[in-house]
Short mmCIF file of C-alpha atoms and ligand atoms in Angstrom, two decimals:
data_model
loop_
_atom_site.label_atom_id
_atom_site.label_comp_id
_atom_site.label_asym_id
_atom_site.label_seq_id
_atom_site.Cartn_x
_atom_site.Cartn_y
_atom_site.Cartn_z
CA UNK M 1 -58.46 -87.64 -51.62
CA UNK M 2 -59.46 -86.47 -55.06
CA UNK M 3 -60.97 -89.13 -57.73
CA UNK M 4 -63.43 -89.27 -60.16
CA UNK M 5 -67.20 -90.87 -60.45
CA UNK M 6 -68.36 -91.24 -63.75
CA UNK M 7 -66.68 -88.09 -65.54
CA UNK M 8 -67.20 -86.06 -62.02
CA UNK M 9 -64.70 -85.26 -59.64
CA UNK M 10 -65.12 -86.60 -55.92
CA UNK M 11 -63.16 -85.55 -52.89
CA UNK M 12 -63.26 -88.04 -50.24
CA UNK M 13 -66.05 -89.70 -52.20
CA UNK M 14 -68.31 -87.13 -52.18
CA UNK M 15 -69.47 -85.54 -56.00
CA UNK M 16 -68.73 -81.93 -56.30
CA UNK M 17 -71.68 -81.55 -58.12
CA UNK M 18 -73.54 -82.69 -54.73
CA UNK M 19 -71.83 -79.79 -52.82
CA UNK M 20 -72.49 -77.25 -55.01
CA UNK M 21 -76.30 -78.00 -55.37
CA UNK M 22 -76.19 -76.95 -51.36
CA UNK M 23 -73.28 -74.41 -50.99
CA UNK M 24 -73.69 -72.68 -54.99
CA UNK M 25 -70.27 -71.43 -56.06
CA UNK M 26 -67.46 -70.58 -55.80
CA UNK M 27 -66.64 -72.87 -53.11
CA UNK M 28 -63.24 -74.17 -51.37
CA UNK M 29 -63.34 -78.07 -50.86
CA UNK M 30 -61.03 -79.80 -48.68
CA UNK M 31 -60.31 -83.38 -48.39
CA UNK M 32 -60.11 -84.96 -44.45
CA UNK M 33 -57.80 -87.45 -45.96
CA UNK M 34 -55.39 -85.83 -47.96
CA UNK M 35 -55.04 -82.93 -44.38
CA UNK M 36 -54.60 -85.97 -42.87
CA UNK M 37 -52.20 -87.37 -44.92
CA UNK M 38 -49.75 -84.36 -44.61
CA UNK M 39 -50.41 -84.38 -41.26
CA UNK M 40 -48.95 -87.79 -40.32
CA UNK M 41 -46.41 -87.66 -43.14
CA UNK M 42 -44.64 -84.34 -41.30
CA UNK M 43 -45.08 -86.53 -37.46
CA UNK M 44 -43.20 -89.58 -39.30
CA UNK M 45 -40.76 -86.92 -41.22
CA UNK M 46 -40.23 -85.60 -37.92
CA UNK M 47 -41.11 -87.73 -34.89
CA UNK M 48 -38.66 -86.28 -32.34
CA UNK M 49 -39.22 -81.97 -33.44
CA UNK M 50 -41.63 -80.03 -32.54
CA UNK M 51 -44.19 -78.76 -35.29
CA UNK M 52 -46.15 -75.84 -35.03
CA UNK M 53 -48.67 -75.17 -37.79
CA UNK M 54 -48.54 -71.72 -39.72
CA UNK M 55 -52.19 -70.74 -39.21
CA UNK M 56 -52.20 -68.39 -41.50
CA UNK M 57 -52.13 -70.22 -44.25
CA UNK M 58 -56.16 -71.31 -43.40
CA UNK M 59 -57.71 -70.50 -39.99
CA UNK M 60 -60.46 -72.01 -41.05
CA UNK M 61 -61.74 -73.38 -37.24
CA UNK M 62 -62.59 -77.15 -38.88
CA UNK M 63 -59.50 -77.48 -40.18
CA UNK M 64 -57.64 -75.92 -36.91
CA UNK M 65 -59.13 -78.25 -34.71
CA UNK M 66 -58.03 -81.44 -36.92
CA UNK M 67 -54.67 -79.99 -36.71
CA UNK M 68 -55.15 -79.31 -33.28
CA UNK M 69 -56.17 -82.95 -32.37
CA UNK M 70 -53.08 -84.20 -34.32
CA UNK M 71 -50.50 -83.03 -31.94
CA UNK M 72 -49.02 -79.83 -33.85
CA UNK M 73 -48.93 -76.18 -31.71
CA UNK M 74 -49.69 -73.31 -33.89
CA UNK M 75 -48.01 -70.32 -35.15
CA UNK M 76 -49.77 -67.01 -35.32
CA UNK M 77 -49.60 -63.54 -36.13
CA UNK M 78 -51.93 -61.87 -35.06
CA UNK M 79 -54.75 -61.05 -32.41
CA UNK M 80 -57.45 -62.66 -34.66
CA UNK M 81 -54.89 -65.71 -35.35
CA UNK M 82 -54.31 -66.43 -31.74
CA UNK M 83 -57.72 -66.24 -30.71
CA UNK M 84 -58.64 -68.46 -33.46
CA UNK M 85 -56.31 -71.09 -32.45
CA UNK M 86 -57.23 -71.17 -28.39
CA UNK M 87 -60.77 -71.32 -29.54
CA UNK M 88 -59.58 -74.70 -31.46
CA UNK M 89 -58.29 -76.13 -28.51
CA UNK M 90 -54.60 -75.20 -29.22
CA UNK M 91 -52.83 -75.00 -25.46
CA UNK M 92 -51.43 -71.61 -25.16
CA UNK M 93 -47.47 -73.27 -24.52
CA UNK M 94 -47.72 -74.82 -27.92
CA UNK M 95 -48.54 -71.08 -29.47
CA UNK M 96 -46.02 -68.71 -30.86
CA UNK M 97 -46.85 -65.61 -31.54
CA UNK M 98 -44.88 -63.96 -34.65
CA UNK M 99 -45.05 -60.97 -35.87
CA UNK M 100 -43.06 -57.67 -37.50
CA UNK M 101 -45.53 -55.04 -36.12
CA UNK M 102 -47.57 -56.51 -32.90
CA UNK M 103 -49.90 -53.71 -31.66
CA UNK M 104 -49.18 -53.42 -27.74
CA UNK M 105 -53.05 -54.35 -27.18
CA UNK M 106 -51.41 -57.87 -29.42
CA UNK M 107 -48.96 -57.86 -26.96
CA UNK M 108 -50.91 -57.76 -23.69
CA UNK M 109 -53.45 -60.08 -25.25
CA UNK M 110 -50.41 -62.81 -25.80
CA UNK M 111 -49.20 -62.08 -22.42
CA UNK M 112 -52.36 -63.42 -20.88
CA UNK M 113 -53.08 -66.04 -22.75
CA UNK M 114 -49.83 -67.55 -21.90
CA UNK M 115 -48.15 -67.57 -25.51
CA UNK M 116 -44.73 -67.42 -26.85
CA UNK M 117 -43.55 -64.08 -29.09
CA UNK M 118 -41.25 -64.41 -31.82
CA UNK M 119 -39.77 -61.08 -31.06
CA UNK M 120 -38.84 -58.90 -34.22
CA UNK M 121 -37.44 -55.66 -32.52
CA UNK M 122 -35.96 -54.18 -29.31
CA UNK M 123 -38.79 -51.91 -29.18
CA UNK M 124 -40.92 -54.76 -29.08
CA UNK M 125 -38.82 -56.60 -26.48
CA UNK M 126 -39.19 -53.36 -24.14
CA UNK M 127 -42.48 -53.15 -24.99
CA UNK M 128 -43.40 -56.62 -23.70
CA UNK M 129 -40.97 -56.81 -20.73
CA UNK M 130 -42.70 -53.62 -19.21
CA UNK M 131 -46.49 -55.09 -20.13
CA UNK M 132 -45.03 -58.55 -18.62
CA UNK M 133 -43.66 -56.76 -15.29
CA UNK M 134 -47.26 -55.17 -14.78
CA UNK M 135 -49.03 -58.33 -15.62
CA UNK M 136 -47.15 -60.12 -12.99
CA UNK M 137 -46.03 -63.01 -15.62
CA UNK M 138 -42.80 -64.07 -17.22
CA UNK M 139 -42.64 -64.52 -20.92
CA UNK M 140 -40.63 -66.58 -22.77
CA UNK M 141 -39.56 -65.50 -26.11
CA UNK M 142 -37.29 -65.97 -28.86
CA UNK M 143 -36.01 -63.41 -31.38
CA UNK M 144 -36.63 -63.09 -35.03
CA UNK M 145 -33.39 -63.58 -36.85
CA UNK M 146 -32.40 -62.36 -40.39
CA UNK M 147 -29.57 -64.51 -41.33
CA UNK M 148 -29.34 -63.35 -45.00
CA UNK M 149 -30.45 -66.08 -47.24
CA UNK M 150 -32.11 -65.90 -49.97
CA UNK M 151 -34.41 -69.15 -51.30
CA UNK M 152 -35.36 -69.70 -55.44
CA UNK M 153 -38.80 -68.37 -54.78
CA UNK M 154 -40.90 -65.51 -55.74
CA UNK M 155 -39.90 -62.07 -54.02
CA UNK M 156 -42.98 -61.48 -52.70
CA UNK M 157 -42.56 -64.36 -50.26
CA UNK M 158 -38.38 -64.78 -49.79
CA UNK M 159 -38.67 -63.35 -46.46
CA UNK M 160 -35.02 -63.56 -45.10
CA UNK M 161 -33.38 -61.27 -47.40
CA UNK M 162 -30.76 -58.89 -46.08
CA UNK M 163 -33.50 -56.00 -47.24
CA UNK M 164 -36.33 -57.91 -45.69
CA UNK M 165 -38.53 -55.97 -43.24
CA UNK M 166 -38.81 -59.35 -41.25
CA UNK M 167 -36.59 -60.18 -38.13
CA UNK M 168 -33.40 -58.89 -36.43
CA UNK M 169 -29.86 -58.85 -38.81
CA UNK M 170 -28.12 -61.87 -37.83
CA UNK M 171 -24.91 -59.88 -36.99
CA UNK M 172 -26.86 -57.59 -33.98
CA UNK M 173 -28.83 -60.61 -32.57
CA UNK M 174 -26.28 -61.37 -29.78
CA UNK M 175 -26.49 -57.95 -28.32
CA UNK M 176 -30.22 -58.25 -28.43
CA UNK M 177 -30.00 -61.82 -26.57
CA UNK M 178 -27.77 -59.56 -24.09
CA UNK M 179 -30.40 -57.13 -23.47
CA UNK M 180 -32.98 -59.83 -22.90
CA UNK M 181 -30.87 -61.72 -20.58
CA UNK M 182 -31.12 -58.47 -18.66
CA UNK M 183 -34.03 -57.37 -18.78
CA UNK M 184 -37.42 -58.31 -16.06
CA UNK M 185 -40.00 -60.68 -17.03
CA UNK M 186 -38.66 -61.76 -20.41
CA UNK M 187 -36.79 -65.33 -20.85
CA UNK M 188 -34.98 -65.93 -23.60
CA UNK M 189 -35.64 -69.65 -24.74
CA UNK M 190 -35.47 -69.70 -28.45
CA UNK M 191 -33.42 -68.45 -31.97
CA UNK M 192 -36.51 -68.32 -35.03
CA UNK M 193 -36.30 -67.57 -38.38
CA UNK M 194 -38.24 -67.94 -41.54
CA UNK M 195 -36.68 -67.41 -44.79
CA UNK M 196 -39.54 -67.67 -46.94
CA UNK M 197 -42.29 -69.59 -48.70
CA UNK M 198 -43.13 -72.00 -51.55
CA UNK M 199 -39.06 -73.13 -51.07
CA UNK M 200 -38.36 -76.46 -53.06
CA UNK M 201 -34.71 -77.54 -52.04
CA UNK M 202 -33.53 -77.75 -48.60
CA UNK M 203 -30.17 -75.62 -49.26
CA UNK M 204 -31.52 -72.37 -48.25
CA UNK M 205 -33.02 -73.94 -45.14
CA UNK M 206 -29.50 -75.95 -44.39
CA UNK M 207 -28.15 -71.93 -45.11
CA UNK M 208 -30.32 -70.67 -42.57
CA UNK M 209 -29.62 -73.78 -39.89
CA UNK M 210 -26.19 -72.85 -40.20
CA UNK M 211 -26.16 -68.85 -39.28
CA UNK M 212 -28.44 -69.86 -36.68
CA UNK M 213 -25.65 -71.90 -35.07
CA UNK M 214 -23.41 -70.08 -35.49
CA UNK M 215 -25.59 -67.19 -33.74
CA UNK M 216 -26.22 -69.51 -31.10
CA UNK M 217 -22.95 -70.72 -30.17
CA UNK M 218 -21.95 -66.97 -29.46
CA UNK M 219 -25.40 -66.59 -27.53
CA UNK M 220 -24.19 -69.18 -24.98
CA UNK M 221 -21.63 -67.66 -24.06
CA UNK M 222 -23.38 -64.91 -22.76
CA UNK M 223 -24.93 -67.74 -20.19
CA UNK M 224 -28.31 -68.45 -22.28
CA UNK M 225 -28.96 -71.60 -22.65
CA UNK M 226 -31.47 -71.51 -25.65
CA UNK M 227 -33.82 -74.24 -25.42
CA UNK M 228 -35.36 -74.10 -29.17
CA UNK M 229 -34.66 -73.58 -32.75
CA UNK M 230 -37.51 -72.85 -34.81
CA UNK M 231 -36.62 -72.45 -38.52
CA UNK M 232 -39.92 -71.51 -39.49
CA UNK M 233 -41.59 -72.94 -42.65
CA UNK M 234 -41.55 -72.43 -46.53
CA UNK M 235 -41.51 -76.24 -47.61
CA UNK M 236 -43.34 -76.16 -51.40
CA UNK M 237 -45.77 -78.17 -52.63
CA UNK M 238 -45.88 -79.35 -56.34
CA UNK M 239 -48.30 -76.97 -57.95
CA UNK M 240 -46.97 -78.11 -61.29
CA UNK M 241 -47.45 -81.37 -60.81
CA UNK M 242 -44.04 -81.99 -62.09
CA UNK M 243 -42.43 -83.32 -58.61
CA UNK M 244 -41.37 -81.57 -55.69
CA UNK M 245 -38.93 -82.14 -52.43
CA UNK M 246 -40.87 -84.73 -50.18
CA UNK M 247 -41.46 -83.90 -46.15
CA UNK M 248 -39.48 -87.04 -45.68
CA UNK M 249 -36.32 -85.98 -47.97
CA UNK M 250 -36.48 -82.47 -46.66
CA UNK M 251 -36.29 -84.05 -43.52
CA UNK M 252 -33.39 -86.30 -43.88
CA UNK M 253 -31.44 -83.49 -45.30
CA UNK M 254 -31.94 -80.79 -42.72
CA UNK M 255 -31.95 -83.23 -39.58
CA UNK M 256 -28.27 -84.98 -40.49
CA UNK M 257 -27.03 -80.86 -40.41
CA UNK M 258 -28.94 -79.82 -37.21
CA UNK M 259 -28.15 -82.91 -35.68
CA UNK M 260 -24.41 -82.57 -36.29
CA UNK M 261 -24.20 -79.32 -35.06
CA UNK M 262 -26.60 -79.40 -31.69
CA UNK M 263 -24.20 -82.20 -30.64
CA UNK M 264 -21.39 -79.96 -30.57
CA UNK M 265 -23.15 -76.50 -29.61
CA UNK M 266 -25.78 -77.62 -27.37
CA UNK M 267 -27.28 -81.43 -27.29
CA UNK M 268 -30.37 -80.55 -25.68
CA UNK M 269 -31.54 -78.11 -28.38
CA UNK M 270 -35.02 -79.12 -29.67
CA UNK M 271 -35.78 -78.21 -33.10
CA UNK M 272 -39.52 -76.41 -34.19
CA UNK M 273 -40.70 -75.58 -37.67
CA UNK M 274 -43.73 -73.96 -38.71
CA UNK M 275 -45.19 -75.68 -42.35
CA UNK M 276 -48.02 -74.26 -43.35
CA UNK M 277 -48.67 -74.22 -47.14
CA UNK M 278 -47.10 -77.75 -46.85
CA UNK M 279 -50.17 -78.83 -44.48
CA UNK M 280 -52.73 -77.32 -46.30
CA UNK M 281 -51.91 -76.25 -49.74
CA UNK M 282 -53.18 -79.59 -51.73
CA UNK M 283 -55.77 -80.79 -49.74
CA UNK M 284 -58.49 -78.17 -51.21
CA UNK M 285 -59.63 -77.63 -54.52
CA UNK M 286 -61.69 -74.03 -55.35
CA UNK M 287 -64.80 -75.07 -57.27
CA UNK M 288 -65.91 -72.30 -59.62
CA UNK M 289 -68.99 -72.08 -62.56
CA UNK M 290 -68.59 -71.15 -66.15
CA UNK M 291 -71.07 -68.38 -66.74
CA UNK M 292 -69.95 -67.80 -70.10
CA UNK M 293 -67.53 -68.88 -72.96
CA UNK M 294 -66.26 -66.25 -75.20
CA UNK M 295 -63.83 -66.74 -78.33
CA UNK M 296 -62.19 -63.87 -78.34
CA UNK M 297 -58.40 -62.73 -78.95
CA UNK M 298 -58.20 -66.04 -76.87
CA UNK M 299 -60.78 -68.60 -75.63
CA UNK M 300 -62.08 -66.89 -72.46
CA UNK M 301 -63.79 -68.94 -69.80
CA UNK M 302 -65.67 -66.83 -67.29
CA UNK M 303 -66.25 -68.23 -64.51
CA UNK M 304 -67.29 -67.01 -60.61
CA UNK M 305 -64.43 -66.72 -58.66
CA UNK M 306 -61.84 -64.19 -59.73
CA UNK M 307 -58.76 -63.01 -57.28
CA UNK M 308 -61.79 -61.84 -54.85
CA UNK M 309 -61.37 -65.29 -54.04
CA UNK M 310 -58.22 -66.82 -55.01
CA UNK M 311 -55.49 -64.02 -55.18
CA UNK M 312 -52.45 -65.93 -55.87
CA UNK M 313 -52.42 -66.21 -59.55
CA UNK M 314 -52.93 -62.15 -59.79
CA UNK M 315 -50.48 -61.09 -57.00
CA UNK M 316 -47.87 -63.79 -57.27
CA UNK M 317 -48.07 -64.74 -60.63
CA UNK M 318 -49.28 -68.34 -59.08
CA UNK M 319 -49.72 -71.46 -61.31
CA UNK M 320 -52.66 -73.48 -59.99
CA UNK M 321 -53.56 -76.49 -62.09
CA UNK M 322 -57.35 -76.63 -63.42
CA UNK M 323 -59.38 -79.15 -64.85
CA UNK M 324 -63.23 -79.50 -66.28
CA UNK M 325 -64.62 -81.47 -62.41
CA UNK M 326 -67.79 -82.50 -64.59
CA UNK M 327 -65.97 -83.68 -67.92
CA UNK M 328 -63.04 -85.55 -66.33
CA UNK M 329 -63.34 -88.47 -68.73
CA UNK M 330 -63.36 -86.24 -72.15
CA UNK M 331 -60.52 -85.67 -73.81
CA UNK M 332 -58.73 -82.49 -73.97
CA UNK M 333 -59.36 -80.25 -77.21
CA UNK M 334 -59.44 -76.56 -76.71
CA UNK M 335 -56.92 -74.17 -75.47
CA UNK M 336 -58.60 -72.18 -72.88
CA UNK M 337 -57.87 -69.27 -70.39
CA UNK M 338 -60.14 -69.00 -67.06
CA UNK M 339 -60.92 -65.62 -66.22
CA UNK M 340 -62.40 -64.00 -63.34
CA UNK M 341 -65.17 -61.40 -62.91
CA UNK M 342 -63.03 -58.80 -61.42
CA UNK M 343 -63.23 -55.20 -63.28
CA UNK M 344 -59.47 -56.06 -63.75
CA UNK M 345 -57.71 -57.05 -66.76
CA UNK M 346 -55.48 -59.03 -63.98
CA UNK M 347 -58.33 -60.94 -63.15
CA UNK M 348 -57.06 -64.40 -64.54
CA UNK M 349 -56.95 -67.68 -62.64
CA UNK M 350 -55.48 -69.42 -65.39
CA UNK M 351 -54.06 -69.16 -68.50
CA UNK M 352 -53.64 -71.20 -72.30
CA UNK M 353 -54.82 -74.03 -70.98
CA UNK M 354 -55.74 -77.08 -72.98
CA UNK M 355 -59.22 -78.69 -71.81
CA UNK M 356 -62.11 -80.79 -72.81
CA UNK M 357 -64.44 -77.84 -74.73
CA UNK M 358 -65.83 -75.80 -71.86
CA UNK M 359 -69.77 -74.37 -71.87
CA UNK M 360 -71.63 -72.57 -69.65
CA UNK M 361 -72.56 -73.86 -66.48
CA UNK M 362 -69.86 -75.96 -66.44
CA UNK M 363 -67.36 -76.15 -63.11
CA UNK M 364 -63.97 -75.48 -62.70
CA UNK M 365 -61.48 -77.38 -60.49
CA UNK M 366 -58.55 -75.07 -59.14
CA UNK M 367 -56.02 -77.91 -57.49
CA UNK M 368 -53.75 -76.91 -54.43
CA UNK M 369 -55.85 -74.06 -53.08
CA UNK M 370 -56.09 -74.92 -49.74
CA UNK M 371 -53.27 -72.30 -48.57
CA UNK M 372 -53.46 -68.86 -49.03
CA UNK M 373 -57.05 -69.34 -50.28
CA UNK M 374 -59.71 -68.39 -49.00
CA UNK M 375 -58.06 -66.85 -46.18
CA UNK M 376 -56.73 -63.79 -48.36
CA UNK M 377 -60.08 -63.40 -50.38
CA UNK M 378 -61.70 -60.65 -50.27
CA UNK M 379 -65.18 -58.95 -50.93
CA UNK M 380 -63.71 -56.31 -54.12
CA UNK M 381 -66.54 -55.56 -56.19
CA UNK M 382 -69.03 -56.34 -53.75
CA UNK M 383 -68.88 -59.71 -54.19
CA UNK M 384 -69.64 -62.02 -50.60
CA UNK M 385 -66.98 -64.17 -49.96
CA UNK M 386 -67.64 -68.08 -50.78
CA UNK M 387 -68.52 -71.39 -48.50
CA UNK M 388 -66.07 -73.73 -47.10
CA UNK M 389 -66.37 -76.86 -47.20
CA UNK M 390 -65.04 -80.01 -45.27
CA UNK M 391 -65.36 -84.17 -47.65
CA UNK M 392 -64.64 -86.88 -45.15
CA UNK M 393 -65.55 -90.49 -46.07
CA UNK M 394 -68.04 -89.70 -48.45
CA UNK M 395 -69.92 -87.16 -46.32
CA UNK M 396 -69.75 -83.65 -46.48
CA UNK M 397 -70.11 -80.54 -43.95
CA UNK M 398 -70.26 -76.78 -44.61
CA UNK M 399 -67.24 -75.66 -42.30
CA UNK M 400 -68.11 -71.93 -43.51
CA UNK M 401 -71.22 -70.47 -44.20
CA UNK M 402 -71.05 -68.41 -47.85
CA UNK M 403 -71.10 -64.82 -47.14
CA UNK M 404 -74.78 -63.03 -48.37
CA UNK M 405 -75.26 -59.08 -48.96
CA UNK M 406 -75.61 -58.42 -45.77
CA UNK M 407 -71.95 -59.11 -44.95
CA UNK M 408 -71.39 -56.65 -47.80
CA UNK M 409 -73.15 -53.90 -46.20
CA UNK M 410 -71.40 -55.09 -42.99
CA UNK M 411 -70.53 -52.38 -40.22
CA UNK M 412 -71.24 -49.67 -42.71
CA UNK M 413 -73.06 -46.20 -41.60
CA UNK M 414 -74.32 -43.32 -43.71
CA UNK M 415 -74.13 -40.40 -41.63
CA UNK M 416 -77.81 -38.93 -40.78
CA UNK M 417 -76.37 -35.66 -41.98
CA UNK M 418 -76.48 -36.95 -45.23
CA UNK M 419 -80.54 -37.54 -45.61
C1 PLP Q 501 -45.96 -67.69 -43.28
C2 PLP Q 501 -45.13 -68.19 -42.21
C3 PLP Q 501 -44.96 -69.57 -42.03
C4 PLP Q 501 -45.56 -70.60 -42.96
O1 PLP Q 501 -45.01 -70.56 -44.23
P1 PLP Q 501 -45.42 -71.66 -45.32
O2 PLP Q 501 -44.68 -71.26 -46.52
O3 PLP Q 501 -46.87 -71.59 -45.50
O4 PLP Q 501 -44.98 -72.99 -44.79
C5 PLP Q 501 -44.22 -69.98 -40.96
N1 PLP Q 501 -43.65 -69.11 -40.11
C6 PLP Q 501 -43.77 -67.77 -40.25
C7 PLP Q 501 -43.13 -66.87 -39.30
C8 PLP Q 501 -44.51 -67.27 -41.32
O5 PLP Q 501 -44.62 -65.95 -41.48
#
């Protein structure tokens, strides 16, 4: 939980000025409460469905595990994902593994573990029905379905468009449940979609509930008797801070339609989603330093951490509230726009914003960070990537070391040839 101690901003009691003594900057900060907070509100939202959490959205292994020990199975997308979550304790039948474009070593590494695939193509179906025959195991999968919606959000992440590159069309999905049904070593158990992210009414969900139905209904009569829906995630979370759909009214809403319509398709269907954003998104805040202030064409604040570290503003055009975390109680004055150190003139976290006046040496507070964070930053202009940090009950624990030059230099070889 995020408050304030004399002018300085605390998460989970702790003073960020504390943390960054220890870890320098940038750093990510995330409060135990607030994960833990969205945590329990999605098990009371939905107390009867099964939740799997998008790890994606921060594999950090702290925060796995606390998700892990809550109850929720994860979803994951890759080799480095799934390994991430068994090693935080995540039991490979609560594990799906999604994915447009799984490598076959992906594939045979899912296959032993013991995990689910969200299956995205017949090539991929083959693919793990022959690995699955030679393995001696029987895989249970569901396909990837495109049913053609398309949410209010930002292109980049509307990911059940009819032009997506993401999951089967809707209209050839019963054939493919056909050639499943037929084929060795592959059980069909579930329909999955995912229409996108950052998604702040349930209608496009309800949209894609509905296709999936209607999908399904056909599916049975083939003789499959589908055992899950997962309708993946996307729920929002109010970057604004002007209000957003709650996990408890986006529950309401979707649950009266998928209840109505399992009762007369197939009563025993269980519904999944996969938040992940909505889990992690606002329980971190990315702590950055002013290293100079520079009136300008506008008042430029330079601080540390550019999209190296937080890439959302620059590649989705991503509004992250900010505020002064030493100079809470002053007053704002100046109009201000927070820059990064990038050699890019898109290197801006924030922009016109109206603060207390900012110096040098001051810190930054980027709210909501916590998804899509650190986990797409990067080391661009041979900068290390930055701590993470865990604040629980006014203690503190580095759940990621920061990065030093060696991790730039990293695997790197000069060929002796070239001495
Ligand atoms: C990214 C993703 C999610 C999580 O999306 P959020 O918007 O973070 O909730 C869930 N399922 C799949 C398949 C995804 O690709």
């Amino acid at each position: 939980m995020f408050g304030e101690d004399d002018g300085m901003l605390t998460v989970d009691g702790v003073r960020i000025d504390e943390i960054v003594q220890k870890t320098g900057t940038p750093v990510y900060v995330t409060s135990y409460g607030k994960l833990m907070e969205n945590l329990r509100a999605y098990k009371s939202a939905f107390p009867n469905q099964r939740l799997l959490y998008a790890v994606k959205a921060n594999y950090n292994l702290a925060i796995l595990k606390i998700i892990q020990k809550e109850g929720f199975g994860a979803d994951v997308f890759s080799m480095g994902e799934l390994y991430l979550a068994l090693l935080a304790g995540f039991k490979p039948e609560s594990i799906l593994f999604n994915g447009n474009s799984k490598s076959d070593e992906e594939i045979l590494a899912g296959i032993r573990a013991g995990v689910k695939f969200s299956v995205d193509s017949l090539d991929e179906l083959y693919t793990i029905s022959d690995m699955a025959i030679k393995e001696g195991k029987e895989v249970e999968i569901a396909f990837r379905v495109n049913p053609d919606v398309s949410p209010e959000t930002h292109p980049k992440i509307a990911t059940g468009l009819k032009k997506s590159k993401f999951g089967i069309p809707w209209e050839q999905t019963v054939e493919a449940y056909r050639i499943a049904y037929e084929l060795p070593n592959v059980i069909p158990k579930g329909i999955h979609c995912h229409i996108g992210s950052q998604i702040l009414s349930a209608s496009p969900f309800i949209e894609a509930i509905n296709r999936l139905f209607d999908v399904s209904a056909e599916i049975q009569k083939i003789g499959i008797e589908l055992e899950f829906m997962d309708i993946g995630g996307g729920l929002g979370i109010d970057y604004e801070g002007t209000g957003s759909l709650s996990k408890e009214d986006f529950s309401k809403e979707i649950l009266s339609v998928f209840e109505k319509r399992r009762d007369e398709i197939n009563p025993e269907l269980e519904l999944w989603l996969e938040p992940g954003r909505s889990i992690v998104g606002d329980t971190t805040v990315l702590i950055t330093r002013v290293n100079s202030v520079k009136r300008a064409y506008k008042n430029f604040v330079a601080v540390d951490a550019g999209f190296n570290t937080l890439i959302r503003p620059a590649m989705y055009n991503a509004y992250h509230r900010v505020s002064v975390a030493n100079k809470l109680n002053r007053k704002n004055e100046e109009v201000y726009t927070i820059a990064g150190p990038i050699c890019e003139s898109g290197d801006i976290l924030a922009e016109d914003r109206k603060l207390p006046v900012v110096e040098k040496g001051d810190l930054i507070a980027v709210y909501d960070a916590g998804a899509y964070g650190f986990v797409m930053s990067s080391q661009y202009n041979g900068r290390p990537r930055c701590a993470e940090v865990l604040a629980k009950d006014g203690e503190f624990y580095i759940i990621r070391e920061r990065e030093d030059i060696a991790d730039i230099v990293g695997k790197q070889k000069i060929p002796e040839l070239l001495f």
